[in-house]
Short mmCIF file of C-alpha atoms in Angstrom, two decimals:
data_model
loop_
_atom_site.label_atom_id
_atom_site.label_comp_id
_atom_site.label_asym_id
_atom_site.label_seq_id
_atom_site.Cartn_x
_atom_site.Cartn_y
_atom_site.Cartn_z
CA UNK K 1 -14.36 20.41 -12.58
CA UNK K 2 -12.04 23.22 -11.44
CA UNK K 3 -10.18 22.85 -8.14
CA UNK K 4 -11.80 24.29 -5.03
CA UNK K 5 -10.54 27.62 -3.67
CA UNK K 6 -8.69 25.72 -0.94
CA UNK K 7 -6.70 23.92 -3.63
CA UNK K 8 -5.01 26.20 -6.19
CA UNK K 9 -3.87 23.07 -8.04
CA UNK K 10 -5.41 19.88 -9.34
CA UNK K 11 -4.73 16.47 -7.82
CA UNK K 12 -2.45 15.65 -10.74
CA UNK K 13 -0.42 18.78 -10.05
CA UNK K 14 -0.32 18.06 -6.31
CA UNK K 15 0.74 14.41 -6.30
CA UNK K 16 4.43 13.65 -6.38
CA UNK K 17 5.39 12.55 -9.91
CA UNK K 18 5.93 8.77 -10.15
CA UNK K 19 9.66 9.04 -10.83
CA UNK K 20 10.11 11.10 -7.66
CA UNK K 21 7.69 9.02 -5.57
CA UNK K 22 9.68 5.92 -6.53
CA UNK K 23 12.79 7.48 -5.00
CA UNK K 24 11.30 7.24 -1.52
CA UNK K 25 13.04 4.52 0.42
CA UNK K 26 13.02 3.15 3.92
CA UNK K 27 14.89 0.53 5.92
CA UNK K 28 14.39 -3.02 4.72
CA UNK K 29 12.82 -1.81 1.47
CA UNK K 30 14.05 -4.89 -0.43
CA UNK K 31 11.41 -7.16 1.10
CA UNK K 32 9.20 -4.88 3.18
CA UNK K 33 7.91 -2.26 0.76
CA UNK K 34 5.79 -0.06 3.06
CA UNK K 35 4.44 0.38 6.59
CA UNK K 36 0.98 1.69 7.39
CA UNK K 37 -0.95 2.50 10.54
CA UNK K 38 -4.63 3.44 10.24
CA UNK K 39 -7.05 4.68 12.89
CA UNK K 40 -10.86 4.65 12.72
CA UNK K 41 -12.69 7.40 14.62
CA UNK K 42 -16.25 8.75 14.80
CA UNK K 43 -17.66 11.95 16.26
CA UNK K 44 -20.64 12.53 18.52
CA UNK K 45 -23.84 14.08 17.20
CA UNK K 46 -23.75 12.40 13.78
CA UNK K 47 -24.91 8.96 12.64
CA UNK K 48 -22.30 6.64 11.14
CA UNK K 49 -21.79 7.51 7.44
CA UNK K 50 -23.58 4.40 6.22
CA UNK K 51 -26.69 5.31 8.24
CA UNK K 52 -26.65 9.10 7.87
CA UNK K 53 -28.91 10.99 5.50
CA UNK K 54 -27.23 12.98 2.76
CA UNK K 55 -27.57 16.45 4.45
CA UNK K 56 -26.13 15.04 7.70
CA UNK K 57 -23.23 13.38 5.87
CA UNK K 58 -22.46 16.68 4.18
CA UNK K 59 -22.57 18.61 7.47
CA UNK K 60 -20.27 16.08 9.11
CA UNK K 61 -17.93 16.17 6.11
CA UNK K 62 -17.65 19.98 6.12
CA UNK K 63 -16.98 20.00 9.87
CA UNK K 64 -14.34 17.28 9.70
CA UNK K 65 -12.65 18.56 6.55
CA UNK K 66 -12.11 21.94 8.19
CA UNK K 67 -10.78 20.38 11.42
CA UNK K 68 -8.36 18.04 9.63
CA UNK K 69 -7.11 20.63 7.12
CA UNK K 70 -6.39 23.02 9.98
CA UNK K 71 -3.84 20.73 11.63
CA UNK K 72 -0.17 21.79 11.30
CA UNK K 73 0.79 18.45 9.70
CA UNK K 74 -1.73 19.03 6.90
CA UNK K 75 -0.71 22.60 6.05
CA UNK K 76 0.17 22.91 2.37
CA UNK K 77 -1.64 19.67 1.70
CA UNK K 78 -4.60 18.80 -0.50
CA UNK K 79 -8.19 18.79 0.72
CA UNK K 80 -11.05 17.95 -1.61
CA UNK K 81 -14.58 16.60 -1.68
CA UNK K 82 -14.78 13.33 -3.58
CA UNK K 83 -17.50 14.64 -5.88
CA UNK K 84 -14.89 17.11 -7.17
CA UNK K 85 -12.59 14.29 -8.29
CA UNK K 86 -12.98 12.28 -11.46
CA UNK K 87 -13.24 8.50 -11.35
CA UNK K 88 -9.70 8.40 -12.79
CA UNK K 89 -8.33 10.66 -10.04
CA UNK K 90 -9.89 8.47 -7.37
CA UNK K 91 -8.48 5.32 -8.94
CA UNK K 92 -5.00 6.89 -8.98
CA UNK K 93 -5.34 7.47 -5.24
CA UNK K 94 -6.31 3.80 -4.83
CA UNK K 95 -3.31 2.66 -6.87
CA UNK K 96 -1.05 4.72 -4.62
CA UNK K 97 -2.70 3.16 -1.54
CA UNK K 98 -3.84 6.58 -0.32
CA UNK K 99 -7.56 5.76 -0.23
CA UNK K 100 -9.53 2.51 -0.16
CA UNK K 101 -11.49 1.10 -3.08
CA UNK K 102 -14.62 1.64 -0.97
CA UNK K 103 -13.83 5.33 -0.49
CA UNK K 104 -13.22 5.74 -4.21
CA UNK K 105 -16.86 4.79 -4.78
CA UNK K 106 -18.04 7.71 -2.63
CA UNK K 107 -19.17 11.12 -3.88
CA UNK K 108 -20.81 14.13 -2.24
CA UNK K 109 -20.57 14.06 1.54
CA UNK K 110 -17.15 12.38 1.55
CA UNK K 111 -13.69 13.90 1.25
CA UNK K 112 -9.97 13.21 1.42
CA UNK K 113 -7.18 15.29 2.98
CA UNK K 114 -3.53 14.62 2.12
CA UNK K 115 -0.40 16.00 3.77
CA UNK K 116 2.14 17.75 1.58
CA UNK K 117 4.48 14.72 1.51
CA UNK K 118 1.56 12.26 1.15
CA UNK K 119 2.67 10.35 4.25
CA UNK K 120 -0.58 11.26 6.02
CA UNK K 121 -4.00 10.74 4.51
CA UNK K 122 -7.44 11.19 6.07
CA UNK K 123 -10.54 9.69 4.48
CA UNK K 124 -13.67 11.49 5.64
CA UNK K 125 -16.98 9.60 5.70
CA UNK K 126 -15.70 6.28 4.43
CA UNK K 127 -17.14 3.55 6.66
CA UNK K 128 -16.35 5.72 9.70
CA UNK K 129 -16.33 9.49 9.99
CA UNK K 130 -12.53 9.45 10.00
CA UNK K 131 -10.15 6.89 8.57
CA UNK K 132 -6.71 8.40 9.05
CA UNK K 133 -3.48 6.69 8.03
CA UNK K 134 0.26 7.16 8.03
CA UNK K 135 2.03 5.46 5.12
CA UNK K 136 5.83 5.23 5.06
CA UNK K 137 8.29 3.31 2.86
CA UNK K 138 10.13 0.28 4.19
CA UNK K 139 10.09 -0.99 7.77
CA UNK K 140 8.84 2.05 9.71
CA UNK K 141 5.88 0.75 11.70
CA UNK K 142 6.90 2.55 14.88
CA UNK K 143 7.43 5.81 13.00
CA UNK K 144 4.08 5.47 11.23
CA UNK K 145 2.36 4.84 14.57
CA UNK K 146 3.96 7.89 16.17
CA UNK K 147 2.95 10.12 13.25
CA UNK K 148 -0.70 9.08 13.20
CA UNK K 149 -0.94 9.05 17.01
CA UNK K 150 0.23 12.67 17.04
CA UNK K 151 -2.41 13.70 14.49
CA UNK K 152 -5.10 11.72 16.32
CA UNK K 153 -4.24 13.35 19.66
CA UNK K 154 -4.39 16.81 18.12
CA UNK K 155 -7.76 16.14 16.46
CA UNK K 156 -9.19 14.81 19.71
CA UNK K 157 -8.65 18.27 21.19
CA UNK K 158 -11.03 19.84 18.65
CA UNK K 159 -13.42 16.96 17.86
CA UNK K 160 -15.79 15.10 20.16
CA UNK K 161 -14.91 11.45 19.52
CA UNK K 162 -17.46 8.83 20.52
CA UNK K 163 -15.79 6.73 23.21
CA UNK K 164 -16.92 4.12 25.71
CA UNK K 165 -15.05 3.39 28.94
CA UNK K 166 -15.84 -0.30 28.50
CA UNK K 167 -15.43 -0.68 24.73
CA UNK K 168 -13.06 2.09 23.70
CA UNK K 169 -13.57 4.00 20.43
CA UNK K 170 -16.90 3.14 18.81
CA UNK K 171 -16.77 2.22 15.12
CA UNK K 172 -19.23 1.35 12.37
CA UNK K 173 -17.85 -2.21 12.13
CA UNK K 174 -17.41 -4.22 15.35
CA UNK K 175 -14.06 -5.58 14.11
CA UNK K 176 -12.57 -2.09 14.57
CA UNK K 177 -14.02 -1.55 18.04
CA UNK K 178 -11.65 -0.57 20.87
CA UNK K 179 -8.46 1.02 19.62
CA UNK K 180 -9.73 1.34 16.04
CA UNK K 181 -6.21 0.60 14.84
CA UNK K 182 -5.06 -1.35 11.79
CA UNK K 183 -1.32 -1.87 11.53
CA UNK K 184 -0.10 -3.35 8.26
CA UNK K 185 3.08 -4.08 6.37
CA UNK K 186 3.41 -4.80 2.66
CA UNK K 187 5.95 -7.58 2.07
CA UNK K 188 7.40 -8.85 -1.20
CA UNK K 189 7.74 -12.65 -0.97
CA UNK K 190 8.67 -14.04 -4.40
CA UNK K 191 11.09 -16.69 -3.07
CA UNK K 192 8.53 -18.13 -0.66
CA UNK K 193 6.09 -18.32 -3.57
CA UNK K 194 8.64 -20.01 -5.86
CA UNK K 195 9.65 -22.36 -3.05
CA UNK K 196 5.97 -23.19 -2.45
CA UNK K 197 6.27 -22.21 1.20
CA UNK K 198 4.09 -19.11 1.24
CA UNK K 199 0.88 -20.98 2.14
CA UNK K 200 2.55 -22.40 5.25
CA UNK K 201 3.76 -18.94 6.25
CA UNK K 202 0.29 -17.46 5.76
CA UNK K 203 -1.26 -20.18 7.88
CA UNK K 204 1.31 -19.63 10.63
CA UNK K 205 0.67 -15.89 10.61
CA UNK K 206 -3.09 -16.44 10.75
CA UNK K 207 -2.67 -18.65 13.83
CA UNK K 208 -1.01 -15.69 15.54
CA UNK K 209 -4.19 -13.67 15.13
CA UNK K 210 -2.98 -11.65 12.14
CA UNK K 211 -4.46 -11.38 8.65
CA UNK K 212 -2.69 -11.80 5.31
CA UNK K 213 -4.33 -10.07 2.36
CA UNK K 214 -3.55 -9.02 -1.19
CA UNK K 215 -2.02 -5.90 -2.69
CA UNK K 216 -5.07 -3.67 -2.13
CA UNK K 217 -6.27 -5.16 1.15
CA UNK K 218 -9.23 -7.34 1.99
CA UNK K 219 -10.64 -9.38 -0.87
CA UNK K 220 -7.79 -8.67 -3.31
CA UNK K 221 -5.09 -10.79 -4.94
CA UNK K 222 -1.44 -10.87 -3.89
CA UNK K 223 -0.35 -9.35 -7.19
CA UNK K 224 3.38 -9.11 -7.76
CA UNK K 225 3.97 -11.53 -4.87
CA UNK K 226 3.14 -8.67 -2.48
CA UNK K 227 1.18 -9.55 0.65
CA UNK K 228 -0.31 -7.28 3.30
CA UNK K 229 0.09 -8.47 6.90
CA UNK K 230 -2.12 -6.73 9.45
CA UNK K 231 -3.66 -7.15 12.89
CA UNK K 232 -7.20 -8.47 13.24
CA UNK K 233 -7.92 -7.68 16.90
CA UNK K 234 -8.42 -4.07 17.97
CA UNK K 235 -10.07 -4.69 21.34
CA UNK K 236 -8.31 -5.61 24.59
CA UNK K 237 -4.77 -4.73 23.50
CA UNK K 238 -2.99 -1.36 23.58
CA UNK K 239 -2.00 0.28 20.30
CA UNK K 240 1.73 0.18 21.08
CA UNK K 241 1.48 -3.54 21.89
CA UNK K 242 -0.25 -4.24 18.58
CA UNK K 243 2.46 -2.33 16.69
CA UNK K 244 5.21 -4.19 18.55
CA UNK K 245 3.64 -7.60 18.01
CA UNK K 246 3.16 -7.04 14.28
CA UNK K 247 6.73 -5.74 13.97
CA UNK K 248 8.09 -8.97 15.46
CA UNK K 249 5.99 -11.16 13.16
CA UNK K 250 6.97 -9.16 10.09
CA UNK K 251 10.65 -9.50 11.03
CA UNK K 252 10.18 -13.27 11.15
CA UNK K 253 8.44 -13.30 7.75
CA UNK K 254 11.32 -11.28 6.28
CA UNK K 255 13.77 -13.83 7.71
CA UNK K 256 11.78 -16.69 6.13
CA UNK K 257 11.91 -14.92 2.75
CA UNK K 258 15.66 -14.38 3.06
CA UNK K 259 16.14 -18.06 3.95
CA UNK K 260 13.97 -19.11 1.00
CA UNK K 261 16.12 -17.04 -1.35
CA UNK K 262 19.32 -18.60 -0.02
CA UNK K 263 17.78 -22.08 -0.18
CA UNK K 264 16.65 -21.64 -3.80
CA UNK K 265 20.02 -20.29 -4.89
CA UNK K 266 21.77 -23.23 -3.27
CA UNK K 267 19.44 -25.96 -4.51
CA UNK K 268 17.70 -24.63 -7.63
CA UNK K 269 19.71 -21.70 -8.99
CA UNK K 270 18.78 -22.38 -12.62
CA UNK K 271 15.08 -22.36 -11.75
CA UNK K 272 15.45 -18.94 -10.10
CA UNK K 273 17.54 -17.46 -12.92
CA UNK K 274 15.16 -18.93 -15.50
CA UNK K 275 12.21 -17.11 -13.91
CA UNK K 276 14.17 -13.84 -13.77
CA UNK K 277 15.50 -14.19 -17.33
CA UNK K 278 12.08 -15.00 -18.77
CA UNK K 279 10.55 -12.05 -16.94
CA UNK K 280 13.16 -9.73 -18.43
CA UNK K 281 12.70 -11.23 -21.89
CA UNK K 282 8.95 -10.70 -21.89
CA UNK K 283 9.01 -7.21 -20.36
CA UNK K 284 11.75 -6.02 -22.72
CA UNK K 285 10.20 -7.47 -25.87
CA UNK K 286 6.42 -7.92 -25.51
CA UNK K 287 3.99 -5.79 -27.53
CA UNK K 288 0.94 -6.36 -25.32
CA UNK K 289 0.89 -6.87 -21.55
CA UNK K 290 -1.96 -6.87 -19.07
CA UNK K 291 -1.60 -5.03 -15.78
CA UNK K 292 -1.59 -8.30 -13.82
CA UNK K 293 1.08 -9.92 -15.99
CA UNK K 294 3.27 -6.81 -15.90
CA UNK K 295 3.25 -6.48 -12.11
CA UNK K 296 3.96 -10.19 -11.66
CA UNK K 297 6.91 -10.03 -14.07
CA UNK K 298 8.25 -6.85 -12.46
CA UNK K 299 8.17 -8.72 -9.15
CA UNK K 300 10.63 -11.22 -10.59
CA UNK K 301 12.88 -8.40 -11.80
CA UNK K 302 12.82 -6.97 -8.28
CA UNK K 303 13.94 -10.38 -7.03
CA UNK K 304 16.68 -10.35 -9.65
CA UNK K 305 17.77 -6.91 -8.46
CA UNK K 306 17.98 -8.12 -4.85
CA UNK K 307 20.02 -11.17 -5.94
CA UNK K 308 22.53 -9.11 -7.92
CA UNK K 309 21.34 -10.22 -11.37
CA UNK K 310 20.66 -6.69 -12.68
CA UNK K 311 23.82 -4.57 -12.31
CA UNK K 312 23.18 -0.91 -12.99
CA UNK K 313 19.43 -1.13 -12.38
CA UNK K 314 17.96 0.83 -9.48
CA UNK K 315 15.03 -0.15 -7.29
CA UNK K 316 13.52 3.25 -8.07
CA UNK K 317 13.24 2.34 -11.77
CA UNK K 318 11.37 -0.88 -11.06
CA UNK K 319 9.14 0.80 -8.47
CA UNK K 320 8.32 3.57 -10.95
CA UNK K 321 7.45 1.04 -13.66
CA UNK K 322 5.20 -0.84 -11.23
CA UNK K 323 3.38 2.42 -10.52
CA UNK K 324 2.99 3.94 -13.99
CA UNK K 325 1.88 0.69 -15.65
CA UNK K 326 -1.21 0.42 -13.43
CA UNK K 327 -4.44 1.14 -15.35
CA UNK K 328 -5.30 4.59 -13.95
CA UNK K 329 -1.72 5.87 -14.02
CA UNK K 330 -1.36 4.62 -17.58
CA UNK K 331 -4.64 6.25 -18.62
CA UNK K 332 -3.65 9.57 -17.01
CA UNK K 333 -0.64 9.85 -19.33
CA UNK K 334 -2.74 9.67 -22.49
CA UNK K 335 -5.58 11.83 -23.75
CA UNK K 336 -8.80 10.09 -24.63
CA UNK K 337 -10.44 7.00 -23.20
CA UNK K 338 -8.36 3.85 -23.54
CA UNK K 339 -9.84 0.38 -23.76
CA UNK K 340 -8.21 -2.59 -22.09
CA UNK K 341 -6.52 -3.72 -25.33
CA UNK K 342 -5.11 -0.23 -25.97
CA UNK K 343 -3.81 -0.06 -22.40
CA UNK K 344 -2.09 -3.42 -22.80
CA UNK K 345 -0.33 -2.24 -25.96
CA UNK K 346 0.72 1.09 -24.43
CA UNK K 347 1.91 -0.67 -21.27
CA UNK K 348 4.15 -2.95 -23.31
CA UNK K 349 5.47 -0.01 -25.36
CA UNK K 350 6.29 1.86 -22.15
CA UNK K 351 8.09 -1.11 -20.62
CA UNK K 352 10.10 -1.84 -23.78
CA UNK K 353 11.20 1.77 -23.94
CA UNK K 354 12.15 1.91 -20.27
CA UNK K 355 14.14 -1.34 -20.41
CA UNK K 356 15.87 -0.84 -23.76
CA UNK K 357 19.13 0.25 -22.08
CA UNK K 358 18.93 -2.37 -19.31
CA UNK K 359 21.36 -5.23 -19.79
CA UNK K 360 19.95 -8.71 -19.70
CA UNK K 361 20.24 -10.43 -16.30
CA UNK K 362 23.58 -11.94 -15.32
CA UNK K 363 24.23 -14.89 -13.03
CA UNK K 364 25.92 -13.63 -9.85
CA UNK K 365 28.65 -15.58 -8.03
CA UNK K 366 27.24 -18.57 -6.12
CA UNK K 367 26.31 -17.83 -2.50
CA UNK K 368 28.03 -19.42 0.45
CA UNK K 369 26.33 -22.63 1.65
CA UNK K 370 23.82 -22.34 4.50
CA UNK K 371 25.38 -22.96 7.90
CA UNK K 372 22.52 -25.23 8.90
CA UNK K 373 20.67 -26.30 5.76
CA UNK K 374 17.24 -27.79 6.37
CA UNK K 375 16.82 -31.52 5.68
CA UNK K 376 16.02 -32.45 2.10
#
């Protein structure tokens, strides 16, 4: 289907190419891969999307799409109805964490608006009328909050949000009631997994009233040893307080991962280097790899990079490989429908080619002993 008049280019032409997207970096990017703040909002005069009839959903969508696209932050961006996107396009947006899996299942009466740099994304008529998010690389929770708060404030000047003095912003799901905010950080915790400590960390985080989910949010696996930490409560606490509280917890989780890495290198260095070396050997030589296996092995290479085992390798290369070997990104590079077996073969070919000039992992100098090692 041709692009709409508002979009002189297709989604493929608009999105930042994977090699350039992988160059984006933020503070603490070694362990904390990205920061996200999402707000849920609804407007008066329209039923929640899940209850609205198709003509009403379409009217709400047209109204909201125009309001969002007109904001200065969204100028030069991409605005499109979901029925104008192919299933492959929508899955690419999911793989880039720009829309939810639930939104990808929508069609007419739902839309998505992206800012030019893809740091801001607004899902229209997902579960709520508006699901707007700011997504930034590394540890930038405060910056992500400020960006989405600015967009939210501007939209509130032109849209009639449904709001209760007692309950705050009204949402389709009671768990979002109040502030409607979801603050989340994606953390890469391979050492805690190898050290068999990650379950304890998850339990500790849960006791603090936070949720730990998989790579694509609720109900998904922690592929590639990546976990999403987010708030659960949205009622009775100010947005800035939620952001601050999550930031402190994430900082503690990062410290636990750093300690786990030092502990493993001190006590079980050969185990760590064996995992990294095997991951390199498979990725550089395999002729068939599933998406799940590839992302888990690339996680170990990322650990090797952080530990100094891969001289000359950049984080951008590994991040790019993690992106382009996902099913939809892989399919988009090849004409014709690919079956799972064909994708596995092409994925392995792509990884072998990308790693052919990468030297095998080396063992770095031993680290200094921990000042206060934990008891054996």
